[in-house]
Amino acid sequence: MSGGLLVAGTTSDAGKSVLTAGICRWLHRKGVRVAPFKAQNMSNNSAVVVGPDGRGGEIGRAQAMQAAACGLAPDLRFNPVLLKPGSDLASQVVLLGEAVDTITAGTFRQLRPRLAETAYAALAELRATYDVVVCEGAGSPAEINLRAGDYVNMGLARHANLPTIVVGDIDRGGVFASMFGTVALLDPEDQALIAGFVINKFRGDLGLLQPGLDMLRHVTGRPTYGVVPWALDLWLDAEDSLAYGRVLGRPAAPRGTEWLDVAVVRLPRISNATDVEALATEPGVRVRLTVEPAELAAADLVVLPGSKSTVADLAWLRETGLADAVAAHVAAGKPLLGLCGGFQMLGRAIHDPVESRQGSVPGLGMLPIEITFDPRKTVRQSVGTAHGGLPVRGYEIHHGYVSHADPTLAPLLTGADGAGEGAVLGAVHGTHWHGAFESDQFRRWFLTEAARLAGRTGFQVAPDTSFAAARERSLDLLGDLVEEHLDTDALWRLVESGPPAGLPFIPPGPPPS
């Protein structure tokens, strides 16, 4: 068979990514050869995939997570178009893994036909390879101002005749109005593909919800395929940094007598913030994102994460007083960690004719290095060791590189080629590698060292925490939620048979042209 399904949403962060992953996991456990697909993603959270030519390329991190739910290695075709915002007006375009352009809203219109053609071709290849492809939409299909050039929501559904389900987040309120409005704003041809709804993040008595479900079916002629309950344990691999709350996950009680408090600066253009999720899986480690200087003062470990706009976010640090708070933290002898863009900020100078085009600007001056930006983007998976041979795996996505360093500066990591990577100077640590803390032994060593530097002598790492196992538990939980709370027989009929016939048109639809 060559079945397909589109998971659309009433809004961004309605639950499309996790529902897509859950459906993928359910089908995978049934023995179905299933793959994920998102025609176009806009996110600064990306994963590195090795393409057919052996070169590294990028896809949205959510599609890498969905691939794991399918039991597959990530594939560049799972997310053929990735837009990485560098400002409110411009985004880098990554096409089949390779950065090809930087666009604005105006120039996007000229590039859009090429992007759509690439996305449609990738979907066709996947449908020829797998039994089922579960597609994820972007934002809302009712962004009617963008419908004419859409190739990720109803444009994709109409191109491939995909039955579409609409997921809404009831925790935000207004879910019934947003579901009805989503359908009613679409034209008849699009409405004919909207098969029904899924409600996400429900807390309470399902009986109290039933009258609303009944009325939604009455006014739209479409069923609700299920109501997914709120699940506190679903926080790994967030699609968007906006999905983060102040504290990541559900911190388990410490194994020792003290907690380790980690403050992650929430940069305006934060990138691959999922790095710190691995720290949050450890018992006794409380990880929170913050923009408050006072919270840095109270933290044991401060993290400067990755950034899609290193120079602009560095200026923001200074404007908000956070740079002074970071300096005070280091002056007190407490540990600081810089990751990728955050690492670049720690140097003496940044020379950037590429990303910000601001030339040379002073860094925070906490490491004796200088960073220079190159038009060529480093995108690769990395393997190496740390601290006397601890195995480390990670990945790199950056334009900046260390162009000058004090020769006596100690590296944080050693690559497979024997070259040092990153830096350690006193309590200051930095690396270009993302994902390194998913390596359990390295994470335990680093947290132990951070606790020592912070004076948390009662903190103790757990010897048995496995980040890979935590991710698998999360994916299995998604599959369980789909199996237990959705009408999977009805979903299978959609996948197998396509959009139901005779779905009613809900006025008003778009105005006559």
PDB file of C-alpha atoms in Angstrom, residues 72-319:
ATOM      1  CA  LEU A  72      14.484   4.741  11.165  1.00  0.00           C
ATOM      2  CA  ALA A  73      17.659   6.742  10.822  1.00  0.00           C
ATOM      3  CA  PRO A  74      16.926  10.376   9.872  1.00  0.00           C
ATOM      4  CA  ASP A  75      16.647  11.084   6.146  1.00  0.00           C
ATOM      5  CA  LEU A  76      16.995  14.460   4.431  1.00  0.00           C
ATOM      6  CA  ARG A  77      13.729  13.780   2.586  1.00  0.00           C
ATOM      7  CA  PHE A  78      11.805  13.727   5.871  1.00  0.00           C
ATOM      8  CA  ASN A  79      12.109  17.542   5.982  1.00  0.00           C
ATOM      9  CA  PRO A  80      13.161  18.789   2.534  1.00  0.00           C
ATOM     10  CA  VAL A  81      12.731  22.503   3.346  1.00  0.00           C
ATOM     11  CA  LEU A  82      13.978  23.966   6.632  1.00  0.00           C
ATOM     12  CA  LEU A  83      13.788  27.705   7.321  1.00  0.00           C
ATOM     13  CA  LYS A  84      16.067  28.929  10.122  1.00  0.00           C
ATOM     14  CA  PRO A  85      15.087  32.447  11.267  1.00  0.00           C
ATOM     15  CA  GLY A  86      18.036  34.752  11.855  1.00  0.00           C
ATOM     16  CA  SER A  87      15.867  37.800  12.542  1.00  0.00           C
ATOM     17  CA  ASP A  88      12.233  38.838  12.383  1.00  0.00           C
ATOM     18  CA  LEU A  89      12.652  39.575   8.664  1.00  0.00           C
ATOM     19  CA  ALA A  90      15.084  36.992   7.274  1.00  0.00           C
ATOM     20  CA  SER A  91      15.619  33.227   7.365  1.00  0.00           C
ATOM     21  CA  GLN A  92      18.272  30.880   6.079  1.00  0.00           C
ATOM     22  CA  VAL A  93      16.878  28.337   3.605  1.00  0.00           C
ATOM     23  CA  VAL A  94      18.091  24.763   3.998  1.00  0.00           C
ATOM     24  CA  LEU A  95      17.071  22.661   0.994  1.00  0.00           C
ATOM     25  CA  LEU A  96      17.511  18.889   1.258  1.00  0.00           C
ATOM     26  CA  GLY A  97      19.977  19.504   4.066  1.00  0.00           C
ATOM     27  CA  GLU A  98      22.091  22.224   2.430  1.00  0.00           C
ATOM     28  CA  ALA A  99      21.969  25.953   3.183  1.00  0.00           C
ATOM     29  CA  VAL A 100      21.242  27.537  -0.200  1.00  0.00           C
ATOM     30  CA  ASP A 101      20.019  31.069   0.434  1.00  0.00           C
ATOM     31  CA  THR A 102      18.900  33.709   2.911  1.00  0.00           C
ATOM     32  CA  ILE A 103      15.461  35.102   2.214  1.00  0.00           C
ATOM     33  CA  THR A 104      12.977  37.732   3.300  1.00  0.00           C
ATOM     34  CA  ALA A 105       9.201  37.575   2.944  1.00  0.00           C
ATOM     35  CA  GLY A 106       9.523  39.291  -0.423  1.00  0.00           C
ATOM     36  CA  THR A 107      12.220  37.077  -1.915  1.00  0.00           C
ATOM     37  CA  PHE A 108      10.540  33.931  -0.562  1.00  0.00           C
ATOM     38  CA  ARG A 109       7.825  34.280  -3.196  1.00  0.00           C
ATOM     39  CA  GLN A 110      10.364  33.893  -5.995  1.00  0.00           C
ATOM     40  CA  LEU A 111      11.946  30.824  -4.392  1.00  0.00           C
ATOM     41  CA  ARG A 112       8.695  29.146  -3.330  1.00  0.00           C
ATOM     42  CA  PRO A 113       7.973  27.234  -6.589  1.00  0.00           C
ATOM     43  CA  ARG A 114      11.385  25.568  -6.397  1.00  0.00           C
ATOM     44  CA  LEU A 115      10.832  24.671  -2.734  1.00  0.00           C
ATOM     45  CA  ALA A 116       7.389  23.242  -3.421  1.00  0.00           C
ATOM     46  CA  GLU A 117       8.682  21.148  -6.319  1.00  0.00           C
ATOM     47  CA  THR A 118      11.452  19.730  -4.109  1.00  0.00           C
ATOM     48  CA  ALA A 119       8.989  18.947  -1.295  1.00  0.00           C
ATOM     49  CA  TYR A 120       6.504  17.216  -3.600  1.00  0.00           C
ATOM     50  CA  ALA A 121       9.274  15.118  -5.162  1.00  0.00           C
ATOM     51  CA  ALA A 122      10.573  14.067  -1.735  1.00  0.00           C
ATOM     52  CA  LEU A 123       7.086  13.001  -0.639  1.00  0.00           C
ATOM     53  CA  ALA A 124       6.596  11.001  -3.832  1.00  0.00           C
ATOM     54  CA  GLU A 125       9.879   9.156  -3.235  1.00  0.00           C
ATOM     55  CA  LEU A 126       8.920   8.355   0.346  1.00  0.00           C
ATOM     56  CA  ARG A 127       5.473   7.087  -0.656  1.00  0.00           C
ATOM     57  CA  ALA A 128       7.112   4.809  -3.204  1.00  0.00           C
ATOM     58  CA  THR A 129       9.422   3.425  -0.490  1.00  0.00           C
ATOM     59  CA  TYR A 130       7.227   3.104   2.601  1.00  0.00           C
ATOM     60  CA  ASP A 131       3.783   1.682   3.304  1.00  0.00           C
ATOM     61  CA  VAL A 132       2.610   4.863   5.048  1.00  0.00           C
ATOM     62  CA  VAL A 133       3.920   8.420   5.256  1.00  0.00           C
ATOM     63  CA  VAL A 134       2.585  10.504   8.156  1.00  0.00           C
ATOM     64  CA  CYS A 135       2.898  14.170   7.244  1.00  0.00           C
ATOM     65  CA  GLU A 136       2.986  17.093   9.648  1.00  0.00           C
ATOM     66  CA  GLY A 137       1.626  20.496   8.714  1.00  0.00           C
ATOM     67  CA  ALA A 138       3.025  23.844   9.821  1.00  0.00           C
ATOM     68  CA  GLY A 139       1.264  26.482  11.872  1.00  0.00           C
ATOM     69  CA  SER A 140      -2.391  26.349  10.873  1.00  0.00           C
ATOM     70  CA  PRO A 141      -4.017  25.368   7.544  1.00  0.00           C
ATOM     71  CA  ALA A 142      -6.312  28.363   7.980  1.00  0.00           C
ATOM     72  CA  GLU A 143      -3.552  30.928   7.398  1.00  0.00           C
ATOM     73  CA  ILE A 144      -5.665  32.117   4.500  1.00  0.00           C
ATOM     74  CA  ASN A 145      -3.297  34.961   3.617  1.00  0.00           C
ATOM     75  CA  LEU A 146      -0.685  32.331   2.736  1.00  0.00           C
ATOM     76  CA  ARG A 147      -2.935  29.734   1.099  1.00  0.00           C
ATOM     77  CA  ALA A 148      -2.144  30.640  -2.516  1.00  0.00           C
ATOM     78  CA  GLY A 149       1.453  29.426  -2.259  1.00  0.00           C
ATOM     79  CA  ASP A 150       1.014  26.804   0.454  1.00  0.00           C
ATOM     80  CA  TYR A 151       2.743  23.458  -0.014  1.00  0.00           C
ATOM     81  CA  VAL A 152       2.937  22.243   3.594  1.00  0.00           C
ATOM     82  CA  ASN A 153      -0.712  22.260   4.763  1.00  0.00           C
ATOM     83  CA  MET A 154      -3.753  22.003   2.487  1.00  0.00           C
ATOM     84  CA  GLY A 155      -1.634  22.645  -0.595  1.00  0.00           C
ATOM     85  CA  LEU A 156       0.243  19.444   0.213  1.00  0.00           C
ATOM     86  CA  ALA A 157      -2.949  17.597   1.149  1.00  0.00           C
ATOM     87  CA  ARG A 158      -4.619  18.534  -2.121  1.00  0.00           C
ATOM     88  CA  HIS A 159      -1.506  17.716  -4.173  1.00  0.00           C
ATOM     89  CA  ALA A 160      -1.240  14.211  -2.652  1.00  0.00           C
ATOM     90  CA  ASN A 161      -4.944  13.650  -1.789  1.00  0.00           C
ATOM     91  CA  LEU A 162      -4.139  13.260   1.889  1.00  0.00           C
ATOM     92  CA  PRO A 163      -6.857  12.819   4.515  1.00  0.00           C
ATOM     93  CA  THR A 164      -6.260  15.479   7.153  1.00  0.00           C
ATOM     94  CA  ILE A 165      -6.899  15.567  10.875  1.00  0.00           C
ATOM     95  CA  VAL A 166      -6.786  18.823  12.842  1.00  0.00           C
ATOM     96  CA  VAL A 167      -5.316  18.800  16.352  1.00  0.00           C
ATOM     97  CA  GLY A 168      -6.108  21.502  18.888  1.00  0.00           C
ATOM     98  CA  ASP A 169      -4.624  22.292  22.309  1.00  0.00           C
ATOM     99  CA  ILE A 170      -7.506  22.507  24.784  1.00  0.00           C
ATOM    100  CA  ASP A 171      -5.168  23.747  27.507  1.00  0.00           C
ATOM    101  CA  ARG A 172      -5.056  27.115  25.736  1.00  0.00           C
ATOM    102  CA  GLY A 173      -8.838  27.460  25.667  1.00  0.00           C
ATOM    103  CA  GLY A 174     -11.142  28.113  22.726  1.00  0.00           C
ATOM    104  CA  VAL A 175     -10.452  24.745  21.124  1.00  0.00           C
ATOM    105  CA  PHE A 176     -13.959  24.205  19.717  1.00  0.00           C
ATOM    106  CA  ALA A 177     -14.129  27.657  18.137  1.00  0.00           C
ATOM    107  CA  SER A 178     -10.662  27.254  16.635  1.00  0.00           C
ATOM    108  CA  MET A 179     -11.498  23.837  15.187  1.00  0.00           C
ATOM    109  CA  PHE A 180     -14.762  25.010  13.680  1.00  0.00           C
ATOM    110  CA  GLY A 181     -13.116  28.181  12.371  1.00  0.00           C
ATOM    111  CA  THR A 182     -10.236  26.248  10.841  1.00  0.00           C
ATOM    112  CA  VAL A 183     -12.649  24.256   8.690  1.00  0.00           C
ATOM    113  CA  ALA A 184     -15.018  27.136   7.921  1.00  0.00           C
ATOM    114  CA  LEU A 185     -12.251  29.376   6.541  1.00  0.00           C
ATOM    115  CA  LEU A 186     -11.189  26.813   3.940  1.00  0.00           C
ATOM    116  CA  ASP A 187     -12.559  26.519   0.412  1.00  0.00           C
ATOM    117  CA  PRO A 188     -14.676  23.491  -0.565  1.00  0.00           C
ATOM    118  CA  GLU A 189     -11.825  21.511  -2.110  1.00  0.00           C
ATOM    119  CA  ASP A 190      -9.727  21.875   1.049  1.00  0.00           C
ATOM    120  CA  GLN A 191     -12.635  21.168   3.369  1.00  0.00           C
ATOM    121  CA  ALA A 192     -13.258  17.911   1.508  1.00  0.00           C
ATOM    122  CA  LEU A 193      -9.936  16.632   2.876  1.00  0.00           C
ATOM    123  CA  ILE A 194     -10.527  17.561   6.553  1.00  0.00           C
ATOM    124  CA  ALA A 195     -11.698  14.236   8.000  1.00  0.00           C
ATOM    125  CA  GLY A 196     -11.922  15.113  11.698  1.00  0.00           C
ATOM    126  CA  PHE A 197     -10.256  16.317  14.859  1.00  0.00           C
ATOM    127  CA  VAL A 198      -8.039  15.347  17.792  1.00  0.00           C
ATOM    128  CA  ILE A 199      -8.057  17.260  21.075  1.00  0.00           C
ATOM    129  CA  ASN A 200      -4.725  17.481  22.876  1.00  0.00           C
ATOM    130  CA  LYS A 201      -3.640  18.161  26.488  1.00  0.00           C
ATOM    131  CA  PHE A 202      -7.000  17.486  28.159  1.00  0.00           C
ATOM    132  CA  ARG A 203      -7.203  17.521  31.949  1.00  0.00           C
ATOM    133  CA  GLY A 204     -10.376  16.622  33.809  1.00  0.00           C
ATOM    134  CA  ASP A 205     -13.584  14.634  33.413  1.00  0.00           C
ATOM    135  CA  LEU A 206     -14.099  13.480  29.834  1.00  0.00           C
ATOM    136  CA  GLY A 207     -17.849  13.398  30.465  1.00  0.00           C
ATOM    137  CA  LEU A 208     -17.856  17.180  30.849  1.00  0.00           C
ATOM    138  CA  LEU A 209     -16.222  17.483  27.429  1.00  0.00           C
ATOM    139  CA  GLN A 210     -18.656  15.220  25.581  1.00  0.00           C
ATOM    140  CA  PRO A 211     -21.381  17.837  24.865  1.00  0.00           C
ATOM    141  CA  GLY A 212     -18.758  19.952  23.099  1.00  0.00           C
ATOM    142  CA  LEU A 213     -17.577  16.978  21.041  1.00  0.00           C
ATOM    143  CA  ASP A 214     -21.165  16.197  20.077  1.00  0.00           C
ATOM    144  CA  MET A 215     -21.854  19.775  18.991  1.00  0.00           C
ATOM    145  CA  LEU A 216     -18.582  19.965  17.027  1.00  0.00           C
ATOM    146  CA  ARG A 217     -19.644  16.887  15.090  1.00  0.00           C
ATOM    147  CA  HIS A 218     -23.108  18.358  14.536  1.00  0.00           C
ATOM    148  CA  VAL A 219     -21.866  21.697  13.167  1.00  0.00           C
ATOM    149  CA  THR A 220     -18.994  20.288  11.065  1.00  0.00           C
ATOM    150  CA  GLY A 221     -20.194  16.802  10.135  1.00  0.00           C
ATOM    151  CA  ARG A 222     -16.832  15.448  11.255  1.00  0.00           C
ATOM    152  CA  PRO A 223     -15.855  13.225  14.197  1.00  0.00           C
ATOM    153  CA  THR A 224     -13.296  13.757  16.912  1.00  0.00           C
ATOM    154  CA  TYR A 225     -10.943  10.778  16.658  1.00  0.00           C
ATOM    155  CA  GLY A 226      -9.838  11.053  20.251  1.00  0.00           C
ATOM    156  CA  VAL A 227      -8.910  13.158  23.250  1.00  0.00           C
ATOM    157  CA  VAL A 228      -5.271  12.938  24.327  1.00  0.00           C
ATOM    158  CA  PRO A 229      -4.706  13.623  28.037  1.00  0.00           C
ATOM    159  CA  TRP A 230      -2.118  15.971  29.440  1.00  0.00           C
ATOM    160  CA  ALA A 231       1.157  14.054  29.884  1.00  0.00           C
ATOM    161  CA  LEU A 232       3.810  15.635  32.084  1.00  0.00           C
ATOM    162  CA  ASP A 233       6.540  13.333  30.803  1.00  0.00           C
ATOM    163  CA  LEU A 234       6.400  14.638  27.210  1.00  0.00           C
ATOM    164  CA  TRP A 235       9.089  17.313  27.125  1.00  0.00           C
ATOM    165  CA  LEU A 236      12.070  15.870  25.246  1.00  0.00           C
ATOM    166  CA  ASP A 237      12.905  17.074  21.721  1.00  0.00           C
ATOM    167  CA  ALA A 238      10.614  20.094  21.780  1.00  0.00           C
ATOM    168  CA  GLU A 239       9.992  21.353  18.245  1.00  0.00           C
ATOM    169  CA  ASP A 240      10.160  24.994  19.232  1.00  0.00           C
ATOM    170  CA  SER A 241      11.921  26.765  22.094  1.00  0.00           C
ATOM    171  CA  LEU A 242       8.616  28.566  22.728  1.00  0.00           C
ATOM    172  CA  ALA A 243       7.268  25.218  23.914  1.00  0.00           C
ATOM    173  CA  TYR A 244       9.567  25.291  26.908  1.00  0.00           C
ATOM    174  CA  GLY A 245       8.285  26.227  30.314  1.00  0.00           C
ATOM    175  CA  ARG A 246      10.565  27.713  32.915  1.00  0.00           C
ATOM    176  CA  VAL A 247      11.666  24.328  34.260  1.00  0.00           C
ATOM    177  CA  LEU A 248      12.446  21.471  31.880  1.00  0.00           C
ATOM    178  CA  GLY A 249      10.817  18.154  32.581  1.00  0.00           C
ATOM    179  CA  ARG A 250      10.042  16.750  36.002  1.00  0.00           C
ATOM    180  CA  PRO A 251      13.280  16.811  38.008  1.00  0.00           C
ATOM    181  CA  ALA A 252      13.740  13.621  40.027  1.00  0.00           C
ATOM    182  CA  ALA A 253      14.914  13.843  43.630  1.00  0.00           C
ATOM    183  CA  PRO A 254      18.692  14.053  44.073  1.00  0.00           C
ATOM    184  CA  ARG A 255      20.725  10.940  44.769  1.00  0.00           C
ATOM    185  CA  GLY A 256      22.887  12.951  47.153  1.00  0.00           C
ATOM    186  CA  THR A 257      21.935  15.609  49.686  1.00  0.00           C
ATOM    187  CA  GLU A 258      21.962  18.650  47.383  1.00  0.00           C
ATOM    188  CA  TRP A 259      20.384  19.814  44.123  1.00  0.00           C
ATOM    189  CA  LEU A 260      22.342  21.326  41.234  1.00  0.00           C
ATOM    190  CA  ASP A 261      20.567  24.394  39.870  1.00  0.00           C
ATOM    191  CA  VAL A 262      21.190  25.126  36.161  1.00  0.00           C
ATOM    192  CA  ALA A 263      20.112  28.407  34.542  1.00  0.00           C
ATOM    193  CA  VAL A 264      19.989  28.489  30.739  1.00  0.00           C
ATOM    194  CA  VAL A 265      19.839  31.954  29.176  1.00  0.00           C
ATOM    195  CA  ARG A 266      16.875  32.074  26.815  1.00  0.00           C
ATOM    196  CA  LEU A 267      18.418  34.001  23.934  1.00  0.00           C
ATOM    197  CA  PRO A 268      16.100  35.726  21.453  1.00  0.00           C
ATOM    198  CA  ARG A 269      17.374  33.493  18.616  1.00  0.00           C
ATOM    199  CA  ILE A 270      18.108  30.438  20.722  1.00  0.00           C
ATOM    200  CA  SER A 271      19.176  27.471  18.612  1.00  0.00           C
ATOM    201  CA  ASN A 272      19.223  23.771  19.454  1.00  0.00           C
ATOM    202  CA  ALA A 273      18.170  24.478  23.016  1.00  0.00           C
ATOM    203  CA  THR A 274      17.446  20.754  23.243  1.00  0.00           C
ATOM    204  CA  ASP A 275      21.118  20.343  24.242  1.00  0.00           C
ATOM    205  CA  VAL A 276      20.226  21.043  27.864  1.00  0.00           C
ATOM    206  CA  GLU A 277      17.456  18.445  27.955  1.00  0.00           C
ATOM    207  CA  ALA A 278      20.089  15.781  28.594  1.00  0.00           C
ATOM    208  CA  LEU A 279      21.185  17.623  31.744  1.00  0.00           C
ATOM    209  CA  ALA A 280      17.567  17.726  32.893  1.00  0.00           C
ATOM    210  CA  THR A 281      17.226  13.930  32.731  1.00  0.00           C
ATOM    211  CA  GLU A 282      19.642  13.581  35.660  1.00  0.00           C
ATOM    212  CA  PRO A 283      18.163  13.208  39.178  1.00  0.00           C
ATOM    213  CA  GLY A 284      18.814  16.244  41.319  1.00  0.00           C
ATOM    214  CA  VAL A 285      19.469  18.577  38.362  1.00  0.00           C
ATOM    215  CA  ARG A 286      16.958  21.391  37.975  1.00  0.00           C
ATOM    216  CA  VAL A 287      17.238  23.106  34.559  1.00  0.00           C
ATOM    217  CA  ARG A 288      15.340  26.309  33.861  1.00  0.00           C
ATOM    218  CA  LEU A 289      15.312  28.794  31.013  1.00  0.00           C
ATOM    219  CA  THR A 290      15.489  32.398  32.108  1.00  0.00           C
ATOM    220  CA  VAL A 291      15.984  35.991  31.013  1.00  0.00           C
ATOM    221  CA  GLU A 292      16.428  37.314  34.577  1.00  0.00           C
ATOM    222  CA  PRO A 293      19.911  38.394  35.760  1.00  0.00           C
ATOM    223  CA  ALA A 294      18.933  37.631  39.368  1.00  0.00           C
ATOM    224  CA  GLU A 295      18.291  33.992  38.484  1.00  0.00           C
ATOM    225  CA  LEU A 296      21.807  33.673  37.086  1.00  0.00           C
ATOM    226  CA  ALA A 297      23.168  34.946  40.388  1.00  0.00           C
ATOM    227  CA  ALA A 298      21.329  32.170  42.232  1.00  0.00           C
ATOM    228  CA  ALA A 299      22.357  29.379  39.834  1.00  0.00           C
ATOM    229  CA  ASP A 300      25.121  26.841  40.333  1.00  0.00           C
ATOM    230  CA  LEU A 301      25.767  26.425  36.581  1.00  0.00           C
ATOM    231  CA  VAL A 302      24.971  28.977  33.870  1.00  0.00           C
ATOM    232  CA  VAL A 303      24.577  27.878  30.242  1.00  0.00           C
ATOM    233  CA  LEU A 304      24.813  30.112  27.185  1.00  0.00           C
ATOM    234  CA  PRO A 305      23.120  27.976  24.502  1.00  0.00           C
ATOM    235  CA  GLY A 306      23.358  28.048  20.736  1.00  0.00           C
ATOM    236  CA  SER A 307      22.171  31.028  18.717  1.00  0.00           C
ATOM    237  CA  LYS A 308      21.202  31.577  15.087  1.00  0.00           C
ATOM    238  CA  SER A 309      22.313  35.225  15.477  1.00  0.00           C
ATOM    239  CA  THR A 310      25.396  35.184  17.662  1.00  0.00           C
ATOM    240  CA  VAL A 311      26.374  38.859  17.384  1.00  0.00           C
ATOM    241  CA  ALA A 312      22.818  40.146  17.796  1.00  0.00           C
ATOM    242  CA  ASP A 313      22.175  37.910  20.804  1.00  0.00           C
ATOM    243  CA  LEU A 314      25.494  38.991  22.337  1.00  0.00           C
ATOM    244  CA  ALA A 315      24.357  42.620  22.055  1.00  0.00           C
ATOM    245  CA  TRP A 316      21.071  41.630  23.714  1.00  0.00           C
ATOM    246  CA  LEU A 317      22.985  40.044  26.600  1.00  0.00           C
ATOM    247  CA  ARG A 318      24.720  43.355  27.213  1.00  0.00           C
ATOM    248  CA  GLU A 319      21.548  45.448  26.834  1.00  0.00           C
TER     249      GLU A 319
END
